[in-house]
Coordinates of C-alpha atoms and ligand atoms in Angstrom, one line a residue:
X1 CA 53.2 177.0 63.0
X2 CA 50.1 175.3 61.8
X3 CA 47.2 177.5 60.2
X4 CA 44.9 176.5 62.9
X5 CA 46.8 177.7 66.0
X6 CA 47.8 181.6 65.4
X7 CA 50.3 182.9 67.9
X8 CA 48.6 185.3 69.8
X9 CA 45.4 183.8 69.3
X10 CA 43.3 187.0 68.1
X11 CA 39.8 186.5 70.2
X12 CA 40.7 184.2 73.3
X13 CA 41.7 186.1 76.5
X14 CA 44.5 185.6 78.5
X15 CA 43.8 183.5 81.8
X16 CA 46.1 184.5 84.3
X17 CA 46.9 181.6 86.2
X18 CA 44.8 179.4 84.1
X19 CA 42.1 180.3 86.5
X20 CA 38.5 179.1 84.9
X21 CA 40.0 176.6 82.2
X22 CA 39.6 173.3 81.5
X23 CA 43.3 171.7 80.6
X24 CA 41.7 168.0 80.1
X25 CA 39.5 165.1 81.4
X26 CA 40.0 163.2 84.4
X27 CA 37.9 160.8 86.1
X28 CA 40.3 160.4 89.1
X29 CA 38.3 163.3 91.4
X30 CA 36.0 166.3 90.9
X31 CA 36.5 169.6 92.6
X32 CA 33.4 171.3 92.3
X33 CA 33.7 174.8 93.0
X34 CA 30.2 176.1 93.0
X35 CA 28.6 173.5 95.1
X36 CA 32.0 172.4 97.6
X37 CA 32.2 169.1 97.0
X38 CA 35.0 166.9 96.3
X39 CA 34.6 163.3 94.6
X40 CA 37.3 160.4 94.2
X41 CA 36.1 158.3 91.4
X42 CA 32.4 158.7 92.1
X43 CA 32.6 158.2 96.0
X44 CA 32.3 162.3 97.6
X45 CA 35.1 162.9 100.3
X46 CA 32.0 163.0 102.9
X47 CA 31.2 159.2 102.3
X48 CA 34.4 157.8 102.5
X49 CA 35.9 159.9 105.7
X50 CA 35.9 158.1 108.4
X51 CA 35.4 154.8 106.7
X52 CA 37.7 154.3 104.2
X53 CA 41.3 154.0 105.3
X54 CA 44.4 155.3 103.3
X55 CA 45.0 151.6 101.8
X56 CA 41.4 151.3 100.3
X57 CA 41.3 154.5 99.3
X58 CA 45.0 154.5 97.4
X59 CA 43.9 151.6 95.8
X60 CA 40.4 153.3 94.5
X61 CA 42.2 155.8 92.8
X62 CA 45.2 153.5 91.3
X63 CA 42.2 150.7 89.6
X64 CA 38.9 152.4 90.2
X65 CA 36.9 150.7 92.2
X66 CA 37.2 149.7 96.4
X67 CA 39.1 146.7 96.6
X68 CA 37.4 143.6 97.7
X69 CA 38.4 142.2 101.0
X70 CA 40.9 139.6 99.5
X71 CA 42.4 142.4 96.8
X72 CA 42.9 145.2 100.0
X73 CA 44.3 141.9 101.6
X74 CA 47.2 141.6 98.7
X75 CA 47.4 145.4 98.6
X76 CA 48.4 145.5 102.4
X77 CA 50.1 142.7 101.6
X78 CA 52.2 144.5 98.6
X79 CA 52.5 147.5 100.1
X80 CA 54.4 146.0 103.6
X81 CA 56.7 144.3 100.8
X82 CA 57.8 147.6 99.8
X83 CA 58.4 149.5 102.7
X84 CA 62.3 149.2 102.6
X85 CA 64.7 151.8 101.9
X86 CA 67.5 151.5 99.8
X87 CA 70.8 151.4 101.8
X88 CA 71.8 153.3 98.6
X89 CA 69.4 156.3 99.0
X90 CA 69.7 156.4 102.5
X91 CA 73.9 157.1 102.5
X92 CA 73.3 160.0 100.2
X93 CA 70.2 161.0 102.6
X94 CA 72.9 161.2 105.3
X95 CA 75.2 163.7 103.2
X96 CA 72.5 166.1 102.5
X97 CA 72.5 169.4 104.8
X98 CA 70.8 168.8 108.0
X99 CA 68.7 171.8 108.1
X100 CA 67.9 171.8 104.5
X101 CA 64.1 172.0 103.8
X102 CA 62.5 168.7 104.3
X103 CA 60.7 169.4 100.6
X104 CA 64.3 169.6 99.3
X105 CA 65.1 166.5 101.0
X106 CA 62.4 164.9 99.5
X107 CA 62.6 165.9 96.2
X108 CA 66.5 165.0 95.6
X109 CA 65.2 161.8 97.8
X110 CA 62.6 160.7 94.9
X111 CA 65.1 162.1 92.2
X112 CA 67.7 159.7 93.4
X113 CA 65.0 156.6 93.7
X114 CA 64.4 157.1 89.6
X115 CA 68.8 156.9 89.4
X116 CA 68.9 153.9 91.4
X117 CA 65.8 152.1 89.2
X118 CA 67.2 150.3 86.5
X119 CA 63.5 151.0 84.8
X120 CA 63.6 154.3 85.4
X121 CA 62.9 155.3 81.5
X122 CA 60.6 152.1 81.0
X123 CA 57.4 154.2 79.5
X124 CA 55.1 150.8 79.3
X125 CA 52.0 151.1 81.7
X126 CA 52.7 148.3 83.8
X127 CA 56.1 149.4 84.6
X128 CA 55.1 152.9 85.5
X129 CA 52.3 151.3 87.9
X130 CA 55.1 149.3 89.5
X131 CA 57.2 152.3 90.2
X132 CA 53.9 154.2 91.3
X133 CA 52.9 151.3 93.6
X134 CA 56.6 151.2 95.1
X135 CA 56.9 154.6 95.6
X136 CA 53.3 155.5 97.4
X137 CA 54.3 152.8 99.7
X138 CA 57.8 154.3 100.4
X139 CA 57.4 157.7 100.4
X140 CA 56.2 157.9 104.1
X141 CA 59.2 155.9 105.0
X142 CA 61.9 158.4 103.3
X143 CA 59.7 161.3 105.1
X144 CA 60.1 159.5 108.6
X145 CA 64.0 158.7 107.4
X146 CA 64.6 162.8 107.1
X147 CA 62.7 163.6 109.8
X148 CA 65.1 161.5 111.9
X149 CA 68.0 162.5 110.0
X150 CA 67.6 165.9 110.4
X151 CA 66.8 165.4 114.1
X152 CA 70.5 163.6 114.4
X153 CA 68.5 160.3 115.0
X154 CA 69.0 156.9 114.0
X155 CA 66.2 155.8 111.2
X156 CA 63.9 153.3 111.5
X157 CA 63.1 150.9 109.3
X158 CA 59.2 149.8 108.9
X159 CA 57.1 147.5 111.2
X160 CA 55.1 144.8 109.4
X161 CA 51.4 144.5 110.4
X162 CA 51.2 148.0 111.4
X163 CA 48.7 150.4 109.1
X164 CA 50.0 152.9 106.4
X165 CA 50.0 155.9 108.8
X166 CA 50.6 154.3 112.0
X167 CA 54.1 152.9 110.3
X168 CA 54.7 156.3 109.4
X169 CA 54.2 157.7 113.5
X170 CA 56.4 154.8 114.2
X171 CA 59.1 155.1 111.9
X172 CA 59.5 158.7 112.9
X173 CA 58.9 158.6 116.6
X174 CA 59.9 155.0 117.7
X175 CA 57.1 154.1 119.2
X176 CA 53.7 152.6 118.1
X177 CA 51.1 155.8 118.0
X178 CA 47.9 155.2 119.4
X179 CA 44.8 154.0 117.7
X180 CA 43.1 157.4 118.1
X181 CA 46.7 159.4 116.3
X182 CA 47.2 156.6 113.4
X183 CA 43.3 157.1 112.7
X184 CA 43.8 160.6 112.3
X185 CA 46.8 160.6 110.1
X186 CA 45.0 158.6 108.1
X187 CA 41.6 160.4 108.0
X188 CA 44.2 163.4 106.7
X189 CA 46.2 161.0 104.3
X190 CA 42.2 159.9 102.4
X191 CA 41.4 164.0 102.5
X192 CA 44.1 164.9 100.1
X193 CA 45.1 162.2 98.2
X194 CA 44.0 163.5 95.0
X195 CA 42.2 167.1 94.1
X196 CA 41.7 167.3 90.2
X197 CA 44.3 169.4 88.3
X198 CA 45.6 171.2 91.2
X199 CA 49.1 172.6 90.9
X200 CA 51.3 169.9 91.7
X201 CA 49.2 167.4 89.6
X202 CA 49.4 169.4 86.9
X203 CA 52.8 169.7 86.8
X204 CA 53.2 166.4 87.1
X205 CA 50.8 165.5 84.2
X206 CA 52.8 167.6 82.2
X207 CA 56.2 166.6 82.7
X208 CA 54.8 163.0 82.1
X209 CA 53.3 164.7 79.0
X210 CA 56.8 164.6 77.2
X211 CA 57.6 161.5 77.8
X212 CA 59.5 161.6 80.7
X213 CA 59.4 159.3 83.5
X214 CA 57.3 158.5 86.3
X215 CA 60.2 159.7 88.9
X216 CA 60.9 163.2 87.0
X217 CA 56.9 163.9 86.9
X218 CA 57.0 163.4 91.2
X219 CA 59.9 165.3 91.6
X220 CA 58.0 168.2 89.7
X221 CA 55.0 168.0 91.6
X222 CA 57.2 167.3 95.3
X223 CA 58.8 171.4 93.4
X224 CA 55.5 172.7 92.7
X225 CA 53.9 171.6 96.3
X226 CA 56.9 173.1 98.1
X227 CA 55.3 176.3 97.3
X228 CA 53.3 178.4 100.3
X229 CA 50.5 179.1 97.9
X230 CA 50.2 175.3 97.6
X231 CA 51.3 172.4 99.6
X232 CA 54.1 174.2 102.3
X233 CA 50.6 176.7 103.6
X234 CA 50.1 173.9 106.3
X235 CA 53.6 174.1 107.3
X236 CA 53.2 178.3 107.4
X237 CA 49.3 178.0 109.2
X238 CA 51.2 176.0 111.8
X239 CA 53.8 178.8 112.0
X240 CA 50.8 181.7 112.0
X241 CA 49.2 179.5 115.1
X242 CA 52.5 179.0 117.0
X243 CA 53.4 182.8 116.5
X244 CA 49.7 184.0 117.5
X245 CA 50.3 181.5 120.5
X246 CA 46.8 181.8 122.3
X247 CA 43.1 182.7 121.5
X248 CA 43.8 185.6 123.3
X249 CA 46.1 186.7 120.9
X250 CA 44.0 186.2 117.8
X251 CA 42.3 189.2 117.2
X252 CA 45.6 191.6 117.4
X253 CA 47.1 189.1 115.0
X254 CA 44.8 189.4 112.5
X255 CA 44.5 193.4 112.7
X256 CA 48.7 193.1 112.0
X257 CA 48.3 190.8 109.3
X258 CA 45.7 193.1 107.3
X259 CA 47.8 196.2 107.9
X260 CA 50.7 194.5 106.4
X261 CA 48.8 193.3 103.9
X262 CA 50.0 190.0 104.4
X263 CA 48.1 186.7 103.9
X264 CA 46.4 184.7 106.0
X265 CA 47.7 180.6 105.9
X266 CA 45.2 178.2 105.3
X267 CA 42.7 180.6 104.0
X268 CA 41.1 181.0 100.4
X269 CA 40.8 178.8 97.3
X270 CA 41.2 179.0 93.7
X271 CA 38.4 176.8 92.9
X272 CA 36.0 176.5 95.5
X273 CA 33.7 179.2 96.4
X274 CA 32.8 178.4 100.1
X275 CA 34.4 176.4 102.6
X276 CA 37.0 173.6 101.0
X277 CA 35.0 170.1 102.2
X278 CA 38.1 168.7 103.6
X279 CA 38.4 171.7 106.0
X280 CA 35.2 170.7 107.7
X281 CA 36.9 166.8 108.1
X282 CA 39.9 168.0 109.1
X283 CA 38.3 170.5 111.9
X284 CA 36.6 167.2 113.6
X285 CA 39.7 165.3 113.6
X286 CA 41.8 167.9 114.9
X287 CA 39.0 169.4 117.8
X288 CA 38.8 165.8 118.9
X289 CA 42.6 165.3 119.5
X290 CA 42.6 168.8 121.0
X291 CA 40.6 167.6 123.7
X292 CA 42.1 164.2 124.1
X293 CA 45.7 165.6 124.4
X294 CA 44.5 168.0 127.1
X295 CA 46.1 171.2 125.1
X296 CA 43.1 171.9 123.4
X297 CA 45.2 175.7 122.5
X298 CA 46.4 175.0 119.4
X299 CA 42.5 174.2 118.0
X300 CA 41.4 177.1 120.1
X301 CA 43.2 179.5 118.6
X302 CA 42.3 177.8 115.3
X303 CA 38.6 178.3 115.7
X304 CA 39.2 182.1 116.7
X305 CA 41.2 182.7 113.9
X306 CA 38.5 181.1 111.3
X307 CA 36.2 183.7 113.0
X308 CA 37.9 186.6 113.2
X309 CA 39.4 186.2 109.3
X310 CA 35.8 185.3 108.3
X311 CA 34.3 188.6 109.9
X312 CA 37.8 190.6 108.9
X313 CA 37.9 189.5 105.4
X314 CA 35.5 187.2 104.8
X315 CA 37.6 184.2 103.7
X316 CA 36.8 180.4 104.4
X317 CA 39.0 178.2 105.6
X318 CA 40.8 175.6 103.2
X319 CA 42.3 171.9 103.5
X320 CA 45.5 173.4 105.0
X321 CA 44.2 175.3 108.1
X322 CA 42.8 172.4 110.2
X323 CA 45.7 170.1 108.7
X324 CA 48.1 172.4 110.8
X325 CA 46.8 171.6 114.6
X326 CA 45.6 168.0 113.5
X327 CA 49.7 166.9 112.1
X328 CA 50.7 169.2 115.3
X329 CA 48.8 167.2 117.7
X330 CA 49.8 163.4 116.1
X331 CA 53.2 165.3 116.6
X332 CA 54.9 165.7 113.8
X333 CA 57.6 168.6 113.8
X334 CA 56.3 172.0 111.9
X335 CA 59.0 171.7 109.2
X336 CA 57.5 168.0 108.3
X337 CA 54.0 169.3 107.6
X338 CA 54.7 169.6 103.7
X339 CA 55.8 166.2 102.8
X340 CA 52.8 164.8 105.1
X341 CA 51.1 166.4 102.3
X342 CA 53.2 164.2 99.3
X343 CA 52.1 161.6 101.4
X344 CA 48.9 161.6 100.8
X345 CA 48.5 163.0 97.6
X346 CA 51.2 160.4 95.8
X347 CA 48.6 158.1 94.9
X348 CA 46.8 160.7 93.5
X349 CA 50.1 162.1 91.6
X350 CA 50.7 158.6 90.6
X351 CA 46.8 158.2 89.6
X352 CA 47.1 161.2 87.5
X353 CA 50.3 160.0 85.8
X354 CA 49.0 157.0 84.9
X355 CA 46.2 158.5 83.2
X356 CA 48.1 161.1 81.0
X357 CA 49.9 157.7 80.5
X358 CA 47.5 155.9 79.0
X359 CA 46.2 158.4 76.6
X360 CA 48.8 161.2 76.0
X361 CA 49.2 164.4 74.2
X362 CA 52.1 166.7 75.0
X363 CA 50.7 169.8 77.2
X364 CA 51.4 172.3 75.7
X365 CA 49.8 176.0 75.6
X366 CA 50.1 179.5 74.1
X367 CA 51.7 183.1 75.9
X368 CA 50.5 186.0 74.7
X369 CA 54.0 187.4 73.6
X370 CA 53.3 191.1 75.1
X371 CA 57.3 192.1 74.9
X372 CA 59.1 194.6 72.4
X373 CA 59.3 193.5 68.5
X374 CA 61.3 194.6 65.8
X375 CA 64.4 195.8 67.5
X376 CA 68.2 195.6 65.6
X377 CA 70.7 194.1 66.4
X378 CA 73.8 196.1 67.9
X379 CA 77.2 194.7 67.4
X380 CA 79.2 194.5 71.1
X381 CA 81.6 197.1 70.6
X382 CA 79.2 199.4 69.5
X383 CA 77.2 199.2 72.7
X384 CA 78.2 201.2 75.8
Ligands
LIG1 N1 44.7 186.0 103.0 C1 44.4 187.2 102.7 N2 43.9 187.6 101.5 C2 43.6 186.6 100.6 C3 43.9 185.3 100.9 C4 44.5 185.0 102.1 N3 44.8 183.7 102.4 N4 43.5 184.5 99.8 C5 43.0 185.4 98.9 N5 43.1 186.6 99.4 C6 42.6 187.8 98.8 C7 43.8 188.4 97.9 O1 44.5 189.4 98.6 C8 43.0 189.1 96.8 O2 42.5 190.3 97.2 P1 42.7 191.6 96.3 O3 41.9 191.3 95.0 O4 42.0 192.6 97.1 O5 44.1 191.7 96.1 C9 41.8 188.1 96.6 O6 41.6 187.5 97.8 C10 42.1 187.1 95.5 O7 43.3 186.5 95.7 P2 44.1 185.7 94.6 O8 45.5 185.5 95.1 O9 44.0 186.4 93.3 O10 43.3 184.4 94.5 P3 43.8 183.0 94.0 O11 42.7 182.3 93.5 O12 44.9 183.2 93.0 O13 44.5 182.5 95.3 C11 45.3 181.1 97.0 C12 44.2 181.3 95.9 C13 45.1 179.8 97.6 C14 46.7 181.2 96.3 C15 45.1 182.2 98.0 O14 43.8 182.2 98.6 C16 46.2 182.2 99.1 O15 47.3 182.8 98.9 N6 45.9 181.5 100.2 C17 46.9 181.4 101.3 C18 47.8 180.2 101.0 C19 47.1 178.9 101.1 O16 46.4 178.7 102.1 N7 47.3 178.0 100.2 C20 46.7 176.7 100.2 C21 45.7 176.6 99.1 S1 44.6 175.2 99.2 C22 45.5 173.7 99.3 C23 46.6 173.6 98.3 O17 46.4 173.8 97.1 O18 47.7 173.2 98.7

């Protein structure tokens, strides 16, 4: 141990959760806390909404500035070239356990793309960009390939000329979506591409941080974001919504969920202190295909249930609450919901690999050791 880092280090408190520090530099996105506002390299969420499709904005964070017209042209371009699965991948896909949890299927689905790339431990830049680019423009195809898998269906392969998330409604429904669902999947895929160092990202950053490969450091964060504290809460506030089933019903659920002391889904945020920026997006998008699908319920009970937890407990929303009715109404299946989320936030994964990539240092911090000390050593067949 060197003399400058003592183990425990005497004055600095412990962090549970690392909430409050600063791990590093990025200049991928901002999360600002205080003021609820969330930046991708220098554009805030609130100007590119609406405007920006999932292609430009993939490519923003990936080289920093909006592609021109003839660069999103190639980007398209190299992103349709791409959208192919491995016949490979897809016959161990179809030996995996139907019901399994589509996160599972994911992850062992991205592990087993790393196996079958003969690059796989290539560490220069370039290389690493070329399996990031390949794999942001795959991963909605394996997610449509489970979700028919795990239906019993056929999969389908891509359709060329069709956008980044209408391919995906298509791959996984059959049928081309409508302009007014493929710009809604895609207003939800720009909202959470990336979101500073948030759990998954992190994780990724640091498994990249040894060394390892880009494959290993999504296959942590796809781990990490299967978690209901992080990505799998849209896929649990679609659950709460389903199981409150109409506005009516609202107010009871939420006087049960207090007095079991359980949590509400899609509620509360580490980092920001007010309502999450991407909630308010999200709430637009989904209100408006409430009323277009004629089943407005599922946004209705939504907006109750932001009320009543507001006066209850005062908690805000977050990006996950709104995400449930909008992916419900584009209709994707509940169980789904999570690896919509990797979907969108792979270019920001891959963003953030890239970085640690280019100027590394292994992430690594201290534990207070806070267990027993000094204790001897009892041979086996003296112990009872
Ligand atoms: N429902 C009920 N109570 C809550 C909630 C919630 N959703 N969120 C926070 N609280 C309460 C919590 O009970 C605690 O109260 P007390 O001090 O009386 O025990 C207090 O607020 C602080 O909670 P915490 O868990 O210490 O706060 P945190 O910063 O560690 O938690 C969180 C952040 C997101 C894990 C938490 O708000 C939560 O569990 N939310 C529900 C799951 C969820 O929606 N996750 C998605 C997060 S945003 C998108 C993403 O990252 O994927």
């Amino acid at each position: 141990m060197s003399v400058s880092e003592p183990n425990p280090p005497a004055a600095e408190p412990v962090r549970k959760g690392l909430e409050g520090v600063v791990a590093g530099e990025t200049s991928i996105s901002d999360v600002d806390g205080q003021n609820c506002q969330l930046i991708y390299r220098g554009y805030s969420i609130e100007e590119l909404a609406g405007k920006a499709s999932y292609e430009e904005v993939s490519f923003l964070l990936f080289f920093d500035h909006l592609p021109s017209r003839s660069e999103l042209a190639d980007w398209i371009k190299q992103l349709e070239s791409l959208r192919t699965l491995d016949p490979g991948l897809l016959e161990i896909l179809k030996c995996l356990p139907q019901k399994s949890n589509a996160m599972a299927w994911l992850r062992s689905a991205i592990s087993i793309l790393g196996q079958l790339d003969s690059e796989e431990d290539e560490e220069a830049l370039e290389v690493i960009q070329r399996k990031a680019i390949r794999t942001v423009a795959m991963l909605p195809c394996i997610a449509a390939a489970i979700g028919r898998l795990r239906a019993g269906k056929l999969v389908i392969e891509a359709k060329k000329g069709l956008s980044h998330a209408a391919n995906f409604l298509y791959m996984l429904h059959g049928s081309e979506p409508t302009t007014e669902q493929a710009t809604a999947l895609d207003a939800y895929f720009v909202l959470l591409a990336d979101h500073g160092f948030n759990a998954s990202t992190f994780t990724a950053r640091t498994i990249l941080g040894t060394k390892s490969d880009y494959y290993s450091a999504i296959v942590g964060a796809i781990g990490s974001l299967k978690g209901p504290l992080h990505g799998a809460a849209n896929r649990k506030a679609m659950e709460m919504l389903l199981e409150i089933g109409s506005p009516e019903q609202v107010v009871p659920y939420v006087q049960r969920t207090l007095e079991d002391h359980k949590r509400f889904m899609g509620f509360g945020h580490r980092v920001y202190k007010g309502e999450d920026p991407r909630a308010k997006q999200l709430k637009g998008v989904a209100k408006q295909l409430g009323e277009t699908s004629g089943d407005p319920r599922w946004f209705e009970i939504s907006e109750n249930l932001q009320k009543a937890v507001w006066e209850a407990k005062k908690l805000y929303i977050n990006v996950d609450f709104y995400s449930a009715s909008l992916l419900h109404y584009v209709g994707i299946p509940t169980e789904l919901f999570t690896t919509m989320f990797a979907c969108a936030r792979v270019a920001g994964w891959s963003a953030h690999v890239m970085e640690q990539a280019r100027d590394n240092r292994l992430i690594r911090p201290l534990a207070l050791y806070v267990g027993k000390r000094d204790l001897k050593f009892v041979p086996l067949n003296q112990r009872s």
